[in-house]
PDB file of C-alpha atoms and ligand atoms in Angstrom:
ATOM      1  CA  MET A   1     -27.029  12.748  -4.429  1.00  0.00           C
ATOM      2  CA  ALA A   2     -26.460   9.039  -3.808  1.00  0.00           C
ATOM      3  CA  GLU A   3     -23.192   8.011  -2.141  1.00  0.00           C
ATOM      4  CA  LYS A   4     -20.709   6.758  -4.765  1.00  0.00           C
ATOM      5  CA  ILE A   5     -18.489   3.905  -3.680  1.00  0.00           C
ATOM      6  CA  LEU A   6     -15.237   2.550  -5.114  1.00  0.00           C
ATOM      7  CA  ILE A   7     -13.934  -0.888  -4.153  1.00  0.00           C
ATOM      8  CA  ILE A   8     -10.230  -1.370  -4.835  1.00  0.00           C
ATOM      9  CA  GLY A   9      -9.301  -5.057  -4.982  1.00  0.00           C
ATOM     10  CA  ALA A  10     -12.838  -6.097  -5.960  1.00  0.00           C
ATOM     11  CA  CYS A  11     -11.742  -9.360  -7.624  1.00  0.00           C
ATOM     12  CA  GLY A  12     -10.427 -10.840  -4.368  1.00  0.00           C
ATOM     13  CA  GLN A  13     -12.099 -13.062  -1.788  1.00  0.00           C
ATOM     14  CA  ILE A  14     -13.605 -10.303   0.394  1.00  0.00           C
ATOM     15  CA  GLY A  15     -13.684  -7.529  -2.228  1.00  0.00           C
ATOM     16  CA  SER A  16     -15.914  -9.590  -4.528  1.00  0.00           C
ATOM     17  CA  GLU A  17     -18.561 -10.306  -1.883  1.00  0.00           C
ATOM     18  CA  LEU A  18     -18.440  -6.737  -0.627  1.00  0.00           C
ATOM     19  CA  THR A  19     -19.104  -5.572  -4.196  1.00  0.00           C
ATOM     20  CA  TYR A  20     -22.221  -7.765  -4.524  1.00  0.00           C
ATOM     21  CA  LYS A  21     -23.553  -6.761  -1.106  1.00  0.00           C
ATOM     22  CA  LEU A  22     -22.941  -3.022  -1.518  1.00  0.00           C
ATOM     23  CA  ARG A  23     -24.583  -3.119  -4.946  1.00  0.00           C
ATOM     24  CA  SER A  24     -27.653  -4.780  -3.450  1.00  0.00           C
ATOM     25  CA  ILE A  25     -27.849  -1.925  -0.914  1.00  0.00           C
ATOM     26  CA  HIS A  26     -26.797   1.145  -2.960  1.00  0.00           C
ATOM     27  CA  GLY A  27     -27.681   0.069  -6.509  1.00  0.00           C
ATOM     28  CA  ASN A  28     -25.385  -1.198  -9.268  1.00  0.00           C
ATOM     29  CA  ASP A  29     -24.529   2.230 -10.681  1.00  0.00           C
ATOM     30  CA  ASN A  30     -23.360   3.621  -7.335  1.00  0.00           C
ATOM     31  CA  VAL A  31     -20.774   0.912  -6.617  1.00  0.00           C
ATOM     32  CA  ILE A  32     -17.710   0.822  -8.865  1.00  0.00           C
ATOM     33  CA  ALA A  33     -15.632  -2.351  -8.719  1.00  0.00           C
ATOM     34  CA  SER A  34     -11.939  -2.104  -9.563  1.00  0.00           C
ATOM     35  CA  ASP A  35      -8.816  -4.231  -9.602  1.00  0.00           C
ATOM     36  CA  ILE A  36      -5.409  -4.474 -11.251  1.00  0.00           C
ATOM     37  CA  ASN A  37      -6.703  -7.087 -13.750  1.00  0.00           C
ATOM     38  CA  TYR A  38      -9.819  -8.953 -14.878  1.00  0.00           C
ATOM     39  CA  SER A  39      -9.101 -12.019 -12.726  1.00  0.00           C
ATOM     40  CA  ASN A  40     -12.690 -12.497 -11.488  1.00  0.00           C
ATOM     41  CA  LEU A  41     -15.127 -12.394 -14.416  1.00  0.00           C
ATOM     42  CA  ASP A  42     -18.176 -12.728 -12.152  1.00  0.00           C
ATOM     43  CA  VAL A  43     -17.235  -9.374 -10.608  1.00  0.00           C
ATOM     44  CA  VAL A  44     -16.135  -7.801 -13.891  1.00  0.00           C
ATOM     45  CA  ASN A  45     -19.441  -8.684 -15.561  1.00  0.00           C
ATOM     46  CA  SER A  46     -21.669  -7.791 -12.617  1.00  0.00           C
ATOM     47  CA  GLY A  47     -21.622  -3.989 -13.045  1.00  0.00           C
ATOM     48  CA  ILE A  48     -19.291  -1.046 -13.621  1.00  0.00           C
ATOM     49  CA  PHE A  49     -15.679  -2.244 -13.494  1.00  0.00           C
ATOM     50  CA  GLU A  50     -12.460  -0.221 -13.850  1.00  0.00           C
ATOM     51  CA  ILE A  51      -8.820  -1.248 -13.997  1.00  0.00           C
ATOM     52  CA  VAL A  52      -7.137   0.581 -11.093  1.00  0.00           C
ATOM     53  CA  ASP A  53      -3.575   0.102  -9.880  1.00  0.00           C
ATOM     54  CA  ALA A  54      -3.711   0.505  -6.088  1.00  0.00           C
ATOM     55  CA  GLN A  55      -0.016   1.464  -6.069  1.00  0.00           C
ATOM     56  CA  ASP A  56      -0.529   4.360  -8.465  1.00  0.00           C
ATOM     57  CA  TYR A  57      -2.053   7.545  -6.961  1.00  0.00           C
ATOM     58  CA  GLY A  58      -2.896   8.859 -10.447  1.00  0.00           C
ATOM     59  CA  SER A  59      -4.735   5.686 -11.391  1.00  0.00           C
ATOM     60  CA  ILE A  60      -6.952   5.863  -8.280  1.00  0.00           C
ATOM     61  CA  LEU A  61      -7.511   9.629  -8.643  1.00  0.00           C
ATOM     62  CA  LEU A  62      -8.603   9.220 -12.281  1.00  0.00           C
ATOM     63  CA  CYS A  63     -11.276   6.729 -11.255  1.00  0.00           C
ATOM     64  CA  VAL A  64     -12.349   8.832  -8.239  1.00  0.00           C
ATOM     65  CA  GLU A  65     -12.836  11.911 -10.438  1.00  0.00           C
ATOM     66  CA  LYS A  66     -14.506  10.028 -13.300  1.00  0.00           C
ATOM     67  CA  HIS A  67     -17.147   8.499 -11.015  1.00  0.00           C
ATOM     68  CA  ARG A  68     -17.294  11.280  -8.375  1.00  0.00           C
ATOM     69  CA  ILE A  69     -16.437   8.792  -5.634  1.00  0.00           C
ATOM     70  CA  ASP A  70     -17.248   9.608  -1.981  1.00  0.00           C
ATOM     71  CA  THR A  71     -16.148   6.408  -0.239  1.00  0.00           C
ATOM     72  CA  ILE A  72     -13.322   3.934  -0.894  1.00  0.00           C
ATOM     73  CA  TYR A  73     -13.070   0.371   0.409  1.00  0.00           C
ATOM     74  CA  LEU A  74      -9.386  -0.537   0.021  1.00  0.00           C
ATOM     75  CA  MET A  75      -9.369  -4.338  -0.167  1.00  0.00           C
ATOM     76  CA  ALA A  76      -6.155  -4.852  -2.168  1.00  0.00           C
ATOM     77  CA  ALA A  77      -3.328  -6.366  -0.101  1.00  0.00           C
ATOM     78  CA  MET A  78      -0.670  -9.041  -0.107  1.00  0.00           C
ATOM     79  CA  LEU A  79      -1.493 -11.510   2.694  1.00  0.00           C
ATOM     80  CA  SER A  80       0.708 -13.219   5.271  1.00  0.00           C
ATOM     81  CA  ALA A  81       2.027 -16.301   3.449  1.00  0.00           C
ATOM     82  CA  THR A  82       2.751 -14.585   0.109  1.00  0.00           C
ATOM     83  CA  GLY A  83       4.180 -11.606   1.982  1.00  0.00           C
ATOM     84  CA  GLU A  84       6.870 -13.824   3.512  1.00  0.00           C
ATOM     85  CA  LYS A  85       7.953 -14.844  -0.010  1.00  0.00           C
ATOM     86  CA  TYR A  86       7.986 -11.269  -1.347  1.00  0.00           C
ATOM     87  CA  PRO A  87       8.653  -8.991   1.652  1.00  0.00           C
ATOM     88  CA  MET A  88       9.402  -5.779  -0.254  1.00  0.00           C
ATOM     89  CA  LYS A  89       6.479  -6.264  -2.645  1.00  0.00           C
ATOM     90  CA  ALA A  90       4.159  -6.786   0.329  1.00  0.00           C
ATOM     91  CA  TRP A  91       5.488  -3.658   2.024  1.00  0.00           C
ATOM     92  CA  ASP A  92       5.191  -1.573  -1.164  1.00  0.00           C
ATOM     93  CA  LEU A  93       1.669  -2.708  -2.066  1.00  0.00           C
ATOM     94  CA  ASN A  94       0.175  -2.650   1.425  1.00  0.00           C
ATOM     95  CA  MET A  95       1.656   0.702   2.433  1.00  0.00           C
ATOM     96  CA  SER A  96       1.533   2.700  -0.806  1.00  0.00           C
ATOM     97  CA  SER A  97      -2.117   1.825  -1.474  1.00  0.00           C
ATOM     98  CA  LEU A  98      -3.085   2.928   2.042  1.00  0.00           C
ATOM     99  CA  PHE A  99      -1.172   6.205   1.782  1.00  0.00           C
ATOM    100  CA  HIS A 100      -2.758   6.976  -1.593  1.00  0.00           C
ATOM    101  CA  VAL A 101      -6.252   6.554  -0.226  1.00  0.00           C
ATOM    102  CA  LEU A 102      -5.513   8.438   3.023  1.00  0.00           C
ATOM    103  CA  ASN A 103      -4.011  11.297   0.997  1.00  0.00           C
ATOM    104  CA  LEU A 104      -7.041  11.409  -1.316  1.00  0.00           C
ATOM    105  CA  ALA A 105      -9.200  11.900   1.776  1.00  0.00           C
ATOM    106  CA  LYS A 106      -6.798  14.469   3.243  1.00  0.00           C
ATOM    107  CA  ALA A 107      -7.021  16.418  -0.034  1.00  0.00           C
ATOM    108  CA  LYS A 108     -10.867  16.119   0.160  1.00  0.00           C
ATOM    109  CA  PHE A 109     -11.295  14.141  -3.072  1.00  0.00           C
ATOM    110  CA  ILE A 110     -13.144  11.495  -1.006  1.00  0.00           C
ATOM    111  CA  SER A 111     -14.810  11.686   2.390  1.00  0.00           C
ATOM    112  CA  LYS A 112     -14.700   8.172   3.876  1.00  0.00           C
ATOM    113  CA  ILE A 113     -12.410   5.107   3.855  1.00  0.00           C
ATOM    114  CA  PHE A 114     -12.669   1.481   4.890  1.00  0.00           C
ATOM    115  CA  TRP A 115      -9.332  -0.270   5.320  1.00  0.00           C
ATOM    116  CA  PRO A 116      -9.083  -3.774   6.783  1.00  0.00           C
ATOM    117  CA  SER A 117      -6.436  -4.674   9.310  1.00  0.00           C
ATOM    118  CA  SER A 118      -5.890  -8.245  10.549  1.00  0.00           C
ATOM    119  CA  ILE A 119      -5.182 -10.483  13.525  1.00  0.00           C
ATOM    120  CA  ALA A 120      -1.682 -10.536  11.972  1.00  0.00           C
ATOM    121  CA  VAL A 121      -0.942  -7.294  13.867  1.00  0.00           C
ATOM    122  CA  TYR A 122      -0.386  -9.559  16.863  1.00  0.00           C
ATOM    123  CA  GLY A 123       2.804 -11.525  17.415  1.00  0.00           C
ATOM    124  CA  PRO A 124       4.524 -14.063  19.634  1.00  0.00           C
ATOM    125  CA  THR A 125       4.547 -11.796  22.714  1.00  0.00           C
ATOM    126  CA  THR A 126       0.800 -11.027  22.556  1.00  0.00           C
ATOM    127  CA  PRO A 127      -1.515 -12.811  25.043  1.00  0.00           C
ATOM    128  CA  LYS A 128      -3.016 -15.658  23.003  1.00  0.00           C
ATOM    129  CA  ASP A 129      -6.452 -16.068  24.583  1.00  0.00           C
ATOM    130  CA  HIS A 130      -9.153 -13.395  24.451  1.00  0.00           C
ATOM    131  CA  THR A 131      -6.533 -11.010  23.127  1.00  0.00           C
ATOM    132  CA  PRO A 132      -7.610  -7.538  24.280  1.00  0.00           C
ATOM    133  CA  GLN A 133      -8.122  -4.509  22.045  1.00  0.00           C
ATOM    134  CA  HIS A 134      -5.067  -2.784  23.536  1.00  0.00           C
ATOM    135  CA  THR A 135      -2.145  -5.111  24.202  1.00  0.00           C
ATOM    136  CA  ILE A 136       1.413  -5.999  23.180  1.00  0.00           C
ATOM    137  CA  MET A 137       1.792  -5.922  19.389  1.00  0.00           C
ATOM    138  CA  GLU A 138       5.083  -7.185  17.993  1.00  0.00           C
ATOM    139  CA  PRO A 139       4.127  -8.789  14.662  1.00  0.00           C
ATOM    140  CA  SER A 140       6.787 -10.994  13.085  1.00  0.00           C
ATOM    141  CA  THR A 141       5.420 -11.210   9.516  1.00  0.00           C
ATOM    142  CA  VAL A 142       5.799  -8.518   6.871  1.00  0.00           C
ATOM    143  CA  TYR A 143       2.029  -8.546   6.390  1.00  0.00           C
ATOM    144  CA  GLY A 144       1.503  -8.055  10.149  1.00  0.00           C
ATOM    145  CA  ILE A 145       4.031  -5.218  10.207  1.00  0.00           C
ATOM    146  CA  THR A 146       2.257  -3.442   7.328  1.00  0.00           C
ATOM    147  CA  LYS A 147      -1.088  -3.808   9.074  1.00  0.00           C
ATOM    148  CA  GLN A 148       0.215  -2.552  12.410  1.00  0.00           C
ATOM    149  CA  VAL A 149       1.982   0.415  10.834  1.00  0.00           C
ATOM    150  CA  GLY A 150      -1.113   1.051   8.703  1.00  0.00           C
ATOM    151  CA  GLU A 151      -3.248   1.207  11.833  1.00  0.00           C
ATOM    152  CA  ARG A 152      -0.970   3.846  13.342  1.00  0.00           C
ATOM    153  CA  TRP A 153      -1.214   5.912  10.149  1.00  0.00           C
ATOM    154  CA  CYS A 154      -5.017   5.613  10.072  1.00  0.00           C
ATOM    155  CA  GLU A 155      -5.239   6.986  13.592  1.00  0.00           C
ATOM    156  CA  TYR A 156      -2.706   9.711  12.735  1.00  0.00           C
ATOM    157  CA  TYR A 157      -4.690  10.856   9.661  1.00  0.00           C
ATOM    158  CA  PHE A 158      -7.885  10.868  11.734  1.00  0.00           C
ATOM    159  CA  ASP A 159      -6.289  12.902  14.560  1.00  0.00           C
ATOM    160  CA  LYS A 160      -4.277  15.355  12.469  1.00  0.00           C
ATOM    161  CA  TYR A 161      -6.287  15.720   9.258  1.00  0.00           C
ATOM    162  CA  ASP A 162      -9.799  14.690  10.292  1.00  0.00           C
ATOM    163  CA  VAL A 163      -9.823  11.806   7.795  1.00  0.00           C
ATOM    164  CA  ASP A 164     -12.837   9.535   8.398  1.00  0.00           C
ATOM    165  CA  VAL A 165     -11.099   6.161   8.143  1.00  0.00           C
ATOM    166  CA  ARG A 166     -12.652   3.064   9.715  1.00  0.00           C
ATOM    167  CA  SER A 167     -11.020  -0.297  10.243  1.00  0.00           C
ATOM    168  CA  MET A 168     -11.308  -3.731  11.850  1.00  0.00           C
ATOM    169  CA  ARG A 169      -8.881  -6.591  12.373  1.00  0.00           C
ATOM    170  CA  TYR A 170     -10.282  -9.402  10.253  1.00  0.00           C
ATOM    171  CA  PRO A 171      -9.670 -12.938  11.472  1.00  0.00           C
ATOM    172  CA  GLY A 172      -9.410 -15.730   8.844  1.00  0.00           C
ATOM    173  CA  ILE A 173     -12.425 -15.352   6.528  1.00  0.00           C
ATOM    174  CA  ILE A 174     -14.252 -18.425   5.201  1.00  0.00           C
ATOM    175  CA  SER A 175     -16.397 -18.309   2.078  1.00  0.00           C
ATOM    176  CA  TRP A 176     -17.477 -20.403  -0.884  1.00  0.00           C
ATOM    177  CA  LYS A 177     -17.773 -17.896  -3.775  1.00  0.00           C
ATOM    178  CA  THR A 178     -14.167 -16.720  -4.311  1.00  0.00           C
ATOM    179  CA  MET A 179     -11.014 -18.496  -3.106  1.00  0.00           C
ATOM    180  CA  PRO A 180      -8.681 -16.633  -0.741  1.00  0.00           C
ATOM    181  CA  GLY A 181      -5.095 -16.234  -1.889  1.00  0.00           C
ATOM    182  CA  GLY A 182      -1.837 -16.280  -0.001  1.00  0.00           C
ATOM    183  CA  GLY A 183      -3.041 -16.372   3.605  1.00  0.00           C
ATOM    184  CA  THR A 184      -2.211 -18.587   6.578  1.00  0.00           C
ATOM    185  CA  THR A 185      -5.890 -19.187   7.336  1.00  0.00           C
ATOM    186  CA  ASP A 186      -6.657 -20.361   3.757  1.00  0.00           C
ATOM    187  CA  TYR A 187      -6.691 -24.013   4.891  1.00  0.00           C
ATOM    188  CA  ALA A 188     -10.120 -23.413   6.435  1.00  0.00           C
ATOM    189  CA  VAL A 189     -11.552 -22.725   2.953  1.00  0.00           C
ATOM    190  CA  GLU A 190      -9.541 -25.338   1.020  1.00  0.00           C
ATOM    191  CA  ILE A 191     -10.640 -28.093   3.416  1.00  0.00           C
ATOM    192  CA  TYR A 192     -14.313 -27.739   2.387  1.00  0.00           C
ATOM    193  CA  HIS A 193     -13.480 -27.853  -1.331  1.00  0.00           C
ATOM    194  CA  LYS A 194     -11.262 -30.928  -0.898  1.00  0.00           C
ATOM    195  CA  ALA A 195     -13.818 -32.654   1.353  1.00  0.00           C
ATOM    196  CA  ILE A 196     -16.272 -32.554  -1.556  1.00  0.00           C
ATOM    197  CA  THR A 197     -13.910 -33.156  -4.483  1.00  0.00           C
ATOM    198  CA  ASP A 198     -11.384 -35.626  -2.947  1.00  0.00           C
ATOM    199  CA  GLY A 199     -12.775 -36.815   0.402  1.00  0.00           C
ATOM    200  CA  HIS A 200      -9.345 -36.017   1.834  1.00  0.00           C
ATOM    201  CA  TYR A 201      -7.401 -32.913   2.869  1.00  0.00           C
ATOM    202  CA  GLU A 202      -3.771 -32.509   3.831  1.00  0.00           C
ATOM    203  CA  SER A 203      -3.611 -29.610   6.264  1.00  0.00           C
ATOM    204  CA  PHE A 204      -0.605 -27.289   6.199  1.00  0.00           C
ATOM    205  CA  LEU A 205      -1.321 -26.431   9.857  1.00  0.00           C
ATOM    206  CA  SER A 206      -1.068 -28.964  12.690  1.00  0.00           C
ATOM    207  CA  GLU A 207      -4.203 -30.494  14.172  1.00  0.00           C
ATOM    208  CA  GLU A 208      -4.195 -28.406  17.382  1.00  0.00           C
ATOM    209  CA  THR A 209      -3.517 -25.000  15.793  1.00  0.00           C
ATOM    210  CA  GLU A 210      -6.387 -22.842  16.987  1.00  0.00           C
ATOM    211  CA  LEU A 211      -7.017 -19.550  15.178  1.00  0.00           C
ATOM    212  CA  PRO A 212      -9.757 -16.890  15.149  1.00  0.00           C
ATOM    213  CA  MET A 213     -12.024 -17.253  12.094  1.00  0.00           C
ATOM    214  CA  MET A 214     -15.264 -15.844  10.694  1.00  0.00           C
ATOM    215  CA  PHE A 215     -17.823 -16.717   8.014  1.00  0.00           C
ATOM    216  CA  MET A 216     -17.936 -14.262   5.105  1.00  0.00           C
ATOM    217  CA  ASP A 217     -21.515 -13.110   5.775  1.00  0.00           C
ATOM    218  CA  ASP A 218     -20.494 -11.963   9.247  1.00  0.00           C
ATOM    219  CA  ALA A 219     -17.383 -10.207   7.896  1.00  0.00           C
ATOM    220  CA  ILE A 220     -19.447  -8.325   5.305  1.00  0.00           C
ATOM    221  CA  ASP A 221     -22.104  -7.393   7.880  1.00  0.00           C
ATOM    222  CA  ALA A 222     -19.403  -6.119  10.256  1.00  0.00           C
ATOM    223  CA  THR A 223     -17.838  -4.045   7.484  1.00  0.00           C
ATOM    224  CA  ILE A 224     -21.145  -2.448   6.522  1.00  0.00           C
ATOM    225  CA  GLN A 225     -22.093  -1.897  10.162  1.00  0.00           C
ATOM    226  CA  ILE A 226     -18.903  -0.011  11.018  1.00  0.00           C
ATOM    227  CA  MET A 227     -19.257   2.132   7.890  1.00  0.00           C
ATOM    228  CA  ASN A 228     -22.864   3.011   8.837  1.00  0.00           C
ATOM    229  CA  ALA A 229     -22.071   3.751  12.491  1.00  0.00           C
ATOM    230  CA  PRO A 230     -22.324   7.423  13.554  1.00  0.00           C
ATOM    231  CA  ALA A 231     -18.778   8.818  13.711  1.00  0.00           C
ATOM    232  CA  GLU A 232     -19.165   9.907  17.330  1.00  0.00           C
ATOM    233  CA  GLN A 233     -19.805   6.282  18.388  1.00  0.00           C
ATOM    234  CA  LEU A 234     -16.383   5.111  17.172  1.00  0.00           C
ATOM    235  CA  SER A 235     -13.840   5.251  19.993  1.00  0.00           C
ATOM    236  CA  ILE A 236     -11.150   3.409  17.983  1.00  0.00           C
ATOM    237  CA  ARG A 237      -9.599   5.000  14.905  1.00  0.00           C
ATOM    238  CA  SER A 238      -6.730   2.545  14.552  1.00  0.00           C
ATOM    239  CA  SER A 239      -8.602  -0.752  14.113  1.00  0.00           C
ATOM    240  CA  TYR A 240     -11.227  -2.718  16.058  1.00  0.00           C
ATOM    241  CA  ASN A 241     -10.738  -6.279  17.317  1.00  0.00           C
ATOM    242  CA  LEU A 242     -13.374  -8.494  15.720  1.00  0.00           C
ATOM    243  CA  ALA A 243     -14.287 -12.076  16.644  1.00  0.00           C
ATOM    244  CA  ALA A 244     -16.712 -14.859  15.776  1.00  0.00           C
ATOM    245  CA  ILE A 245     -15.378 -18.446  16.052  1.00  0.00           C
ATOM    246  CA  SER A 246     -12.074 -20.071  17.038  1.00  0.00           C
ATOM    247  CA  PHE A 247     -11.264 -23.626  15.940  1.00  0.00           C
ATOM    248  CA  THR A 248      -8.457 -26.021  14.991  1.00  0.00           C
ATOM    249  CA  PRO A 249      -8.066 -28.100  11.789  1.00  0.00           C
ATOM    250  CA  LYS A 250      -9.172 -31.099  13.893  1.00  0.00           C
ATOM    251  CA  ASP A 251     -12.390 -29.320  14.997  1.00  0.00           C
ATOM    252  CA  ILE A 252     -13.330 -28.386  11.431  1.00  0.00           C
ATOM    253  CA  ALA A 253     -12.560 -31.911  10.155  1.00  0.00           C
ATOM    254  CA  GLU A 254     -14.829 -33.413  12.838  1.00  0.00           C
ATOM    255  CA  GLU A 255     -17.596 -31.025  11.847  1.00  0.00           C
ATOM    256  CA  ILE A 256     -17.223 -32.002   8.173  1.00  0.00           C
ATOM    257  CA  GLN A 257     -17.310 -35.707   9.150  1.00  0.00           C
ATOM    258  CA  LYS A 258     -20.844 -35.152  10.501  1.00  0.00           C
ATOM    259  CA  HIS A 259     -21.836 -34.594   6.837  1.00  0.00           C
ATOM    260  CA  ILE A 260     -19.222 -36.694   4.973  1.00  0.00           C
ATOM    261  CA  GLN A 261     -18.498 -39.706   7.238  1.00  0.00           C
ATOM    262  CA  ASP A 262     -15.473 -41.031   5.333  1.00  0.00           C
ATOM    263  CA  PHE A 263     -13.731 -37.629   5.035  1.00  0.00           C
ATOM    264  CA  LYS A 264     -10.060 -37.959   6.040  1.00  0.00           C
ATOM    265  CA  ILE A 265      -7.590 -35.313   7.175  1.00  0.00           C
ATOM    266  CA  THR A 266      -3.808 -35.646   7.383  1.00  0.00           C
ATOM    267  CA  TYR A 267      -1.325 -33.086   8.658  1.00  0.00           C
ATOM    268  CA  LYS A 268       1.834 -31.787   7.016  1.00  0.00           C
ATOM    269  CA  PRO A 269       2.711 -28.417   8.575  1.00  0.00           C
ATOM    270  CA  ASP A 270       4.797 -26.100   6.381  1.00  0.00           C
ATOM    271  CA  PHE A 271       6.198 -22.565   6.773  1.00  0.00           C
ATOM    272  CA  ARG A 272       2.693 -21.264   7.468  1.00  0.00           C
ATOM    273  CA  GLN A 273       2.719 -23.132  10.802  1.00  0.00           C
ATOM    274  CA  ASP A 274       5.416 -20.714  12.045  1.00  0.00           C
ATOM    275  CA  ILE A 275       3.163 -17.789  11.156  1.00  0.00           C
ATOM    276  CA  ALA A 276       0.067 -19.316  12.782  1.00  0.00           C
ATOM    277  CA  ASP A 277       2.048 -20.037  15.958  1.00  0.00           C
ATOM    278  CA  THR A 278       2.571 -16.293  16.469  1.00  0.00           C
ATOM    279  CA  TRP A 279      -1.141 -15.381  16.209  1.00  0.00           C
ATOM    280  CA  PRO A 280      -3.813 -15.361  18.941  1.00  0.00           C
ATOM    281  CA  ARG A 281      -6.177 -18.304  19.535  1.00  0.00           C
ATOM    282  CA  SER A 282      -9.137 -16.078  20.353  1.00  0.00           C
ATOM    283  CA  ILE A 283      -9.987 -12.388  20.346  1.00  0.00           C
ATOM    284  CA  ASP A 284     -11.813 -10.100  22.777  1.00  0.00           C
ATOM    285  CA  ASP A 285     -14.002  -7.842  20.644  1.00  0.00           C
ATOM    286  CA  SER A 286     -15.992  -6.237  23.460  1.00  0.00           C
ATOM    287  CA  VAL A 287     -15.120  -2.707  22.282  1.00  0.00           C
ATOM    288  CA  ALA A 288     -16.682  -3.394  18.854  1.00  0.00           C
ATOM    289  CA  GLN A 289     -19.716  -4.912  20.597  1.00  0.00           C
ATOM    290  CA  LYS A 290     -20.097  -1.801  22.753  1.00  0.00           C
ATOM    291  CA  ASP A 291     -19.353   0.868  20.121  1.00  0.00           C
ATOM    292  CA  TRP A 292     -21.322  -0.408  17.129  1.00  0.00           C
ATOM    293  CA  ASN A 293     -23.306  -3.387  18.441  1.00  0.00           C
ATOM    294  CA  TRP A 294     -21.185  -6.040  16.750  1.00  0.00           C
ATOM    295  CA  THR A 295     -22.413  -9.610  17.131  1.00  0.00           C
ATOM    296  CA  PRO A 296     -21.701 -12.547  14.770  1.00  0.00           C
ATOM    297  CA  LYS A 297     -24.403 -14.911  13.472  1.00  0.00           C
ATOM    298  CA  PHE A 298     -22.381 -17.947  12.349  1.00  0.00           C
ATOM    299  CA  ASP A 299     -20.788 -20.633  14.530  1.00  0.00           C
ATOM    300  CA  LEU A 300     -18.758 -23.594  13.218  1.00  0.00           C
ATOM    301  CA  THR A 301     -21.827 -25.832  12.770  1.00  0.00           C
ATOM    302  CA  LYS A 302     -23.900 -23.271  10.865  1.00  0.00           C
ATOM    303  CA  MET A 303     -20.936 -22.256   8.723  1.00  0.00           C
ATOM    304  CA  THR A 304     -20.106 -25.885   7.845  1.00  0.00           C
ATOM    305  CA  ASP A 305     -23.733 -26.539   6.828  1.00  0.00           C
ATOM    306  CA  GLU A 306     -23.694 -23.546   4.509  1.00  0.00           C
ATOM    307  CA  MET A 307     -20.218 -24.224   3.061  1.00  0.00           C
ATOM    308  CA  LEU A 308     -20.994 -27.855   2.226  1.00  0.00           C
ATOM    309  CA  THR A 309     -24.454 -27.056   0.830  1.00  0.00           C
ATOM    310  CA  GLU A 310     -23.202 -24.276  -1.453  1.00  0.00           C
ATOM    311  CA  LEU A 311     -20.038 -26.062  -2.569  1.00  0.00           C
ATOM    312  CA  GLY A 312     -22.065 -29.229  -3.106  1.00  0.00           C
ATOM    313  CA  LYS A 313     -24.174 -27.291  -5.659  1.00  0.00           C
ATOM    314  CA  LYS A 314     -21.073 -25.781  -7.243  1.00  0.00           C
ATOM    315  CA  TYR A 315     -19.366 -29.143  -7.797  1.00  0.00           C
ATOM    316  CA  ALA A 316     -22.577 -31.066  -8.710  1.00  0.00           C
TER     317      ALA A 316
HETATM  318  C1  LIG B   1      -3.992 -14.349   6.360  1.00  0.00           C
HETATM  319  O1  LIG B   1      -4.063 -15.531   6.722  1.00  0.00           O
HETATM  320  O2  LIG B   1      -2.944 -13.795   6.021  1.00  0.00           O
HETATM  321  C2  LIG B   1      -5.264 -13.510   6.378  1.00  0.00           C
HETATM  322  C3  LIG B   1      -5.423 -12.754   7.651  1.00  0.00           C
HETATM  323  C4  LIG B   1      -5.650 -13.458   8.928  1.00  0.00           C
HETATM  324  O3  LIG B   1      -5.379 -11.553   7.628  1.00  0.00           O
HETATM  325  N1  LIG B   1      -6.402 -14.357   6.163  1.00  0.00           N
END
């Protein structure tokens, strides 16, 4: 029997691309996309789609039983910037959805889980450069707290209940198909759109704010790689550090100017600057490299080429 996959949060930035990629690998009928609403019609119309409320155990269970789901990718979450505006909503969504999926696996309704963590697990007391896999973690955002606590629960469910849950700490993810929503790293997507449509971007982070980032194709490859890795190769059952590129708003603007000479950037840091200032500049992902052969394919130059080419077509 083919593996049946459910993606919760399939209308979002990463969930949508994961849906397309998993369907190309497993076939349309074996990958069920779901979300709380029909907010992304490209996803809704691309195959089987179900309305699932990630905060409602019964809603997820109904879908799992209807489609005989084996594996869940839980991509629904409230990100760092929105989480600071709605702390209790962020806590409720991010934690209850994780518990529901972990408990479905504990009760043997499903056999495997992917749950993304984030560089937001780190905080102001964490070493900022080449942040190691195991280090000080005192996150100061609600989102970061939910991800750190979530990691502890993932490891707990693996140790105590043998739940096969796999996770990685995504950096900021850059893509052209679906916009991100509510994150601190979102500027690195918006800047490409504005470069093409307006020739100008006002950055909400200061010019020297360096953060770990990754092109979507690498993030999707990493996700599929960790899910395909033999269980005995995975030494981390909380969440793996993952890295590709680190850059500042100034670096990305200079790269764009190689394609669009008169592109201008100005800087007006807002509350998201305070969040970014607590996160690492770069990440040491040597454990992921060793355990499941992780290596990224996109650097800033290659990513900028692809972003501007694809968005150029979109806005033509
Ligand atoms: C955010 O900015 O909140 C996210 C993340 C780094 O997890 N993109």
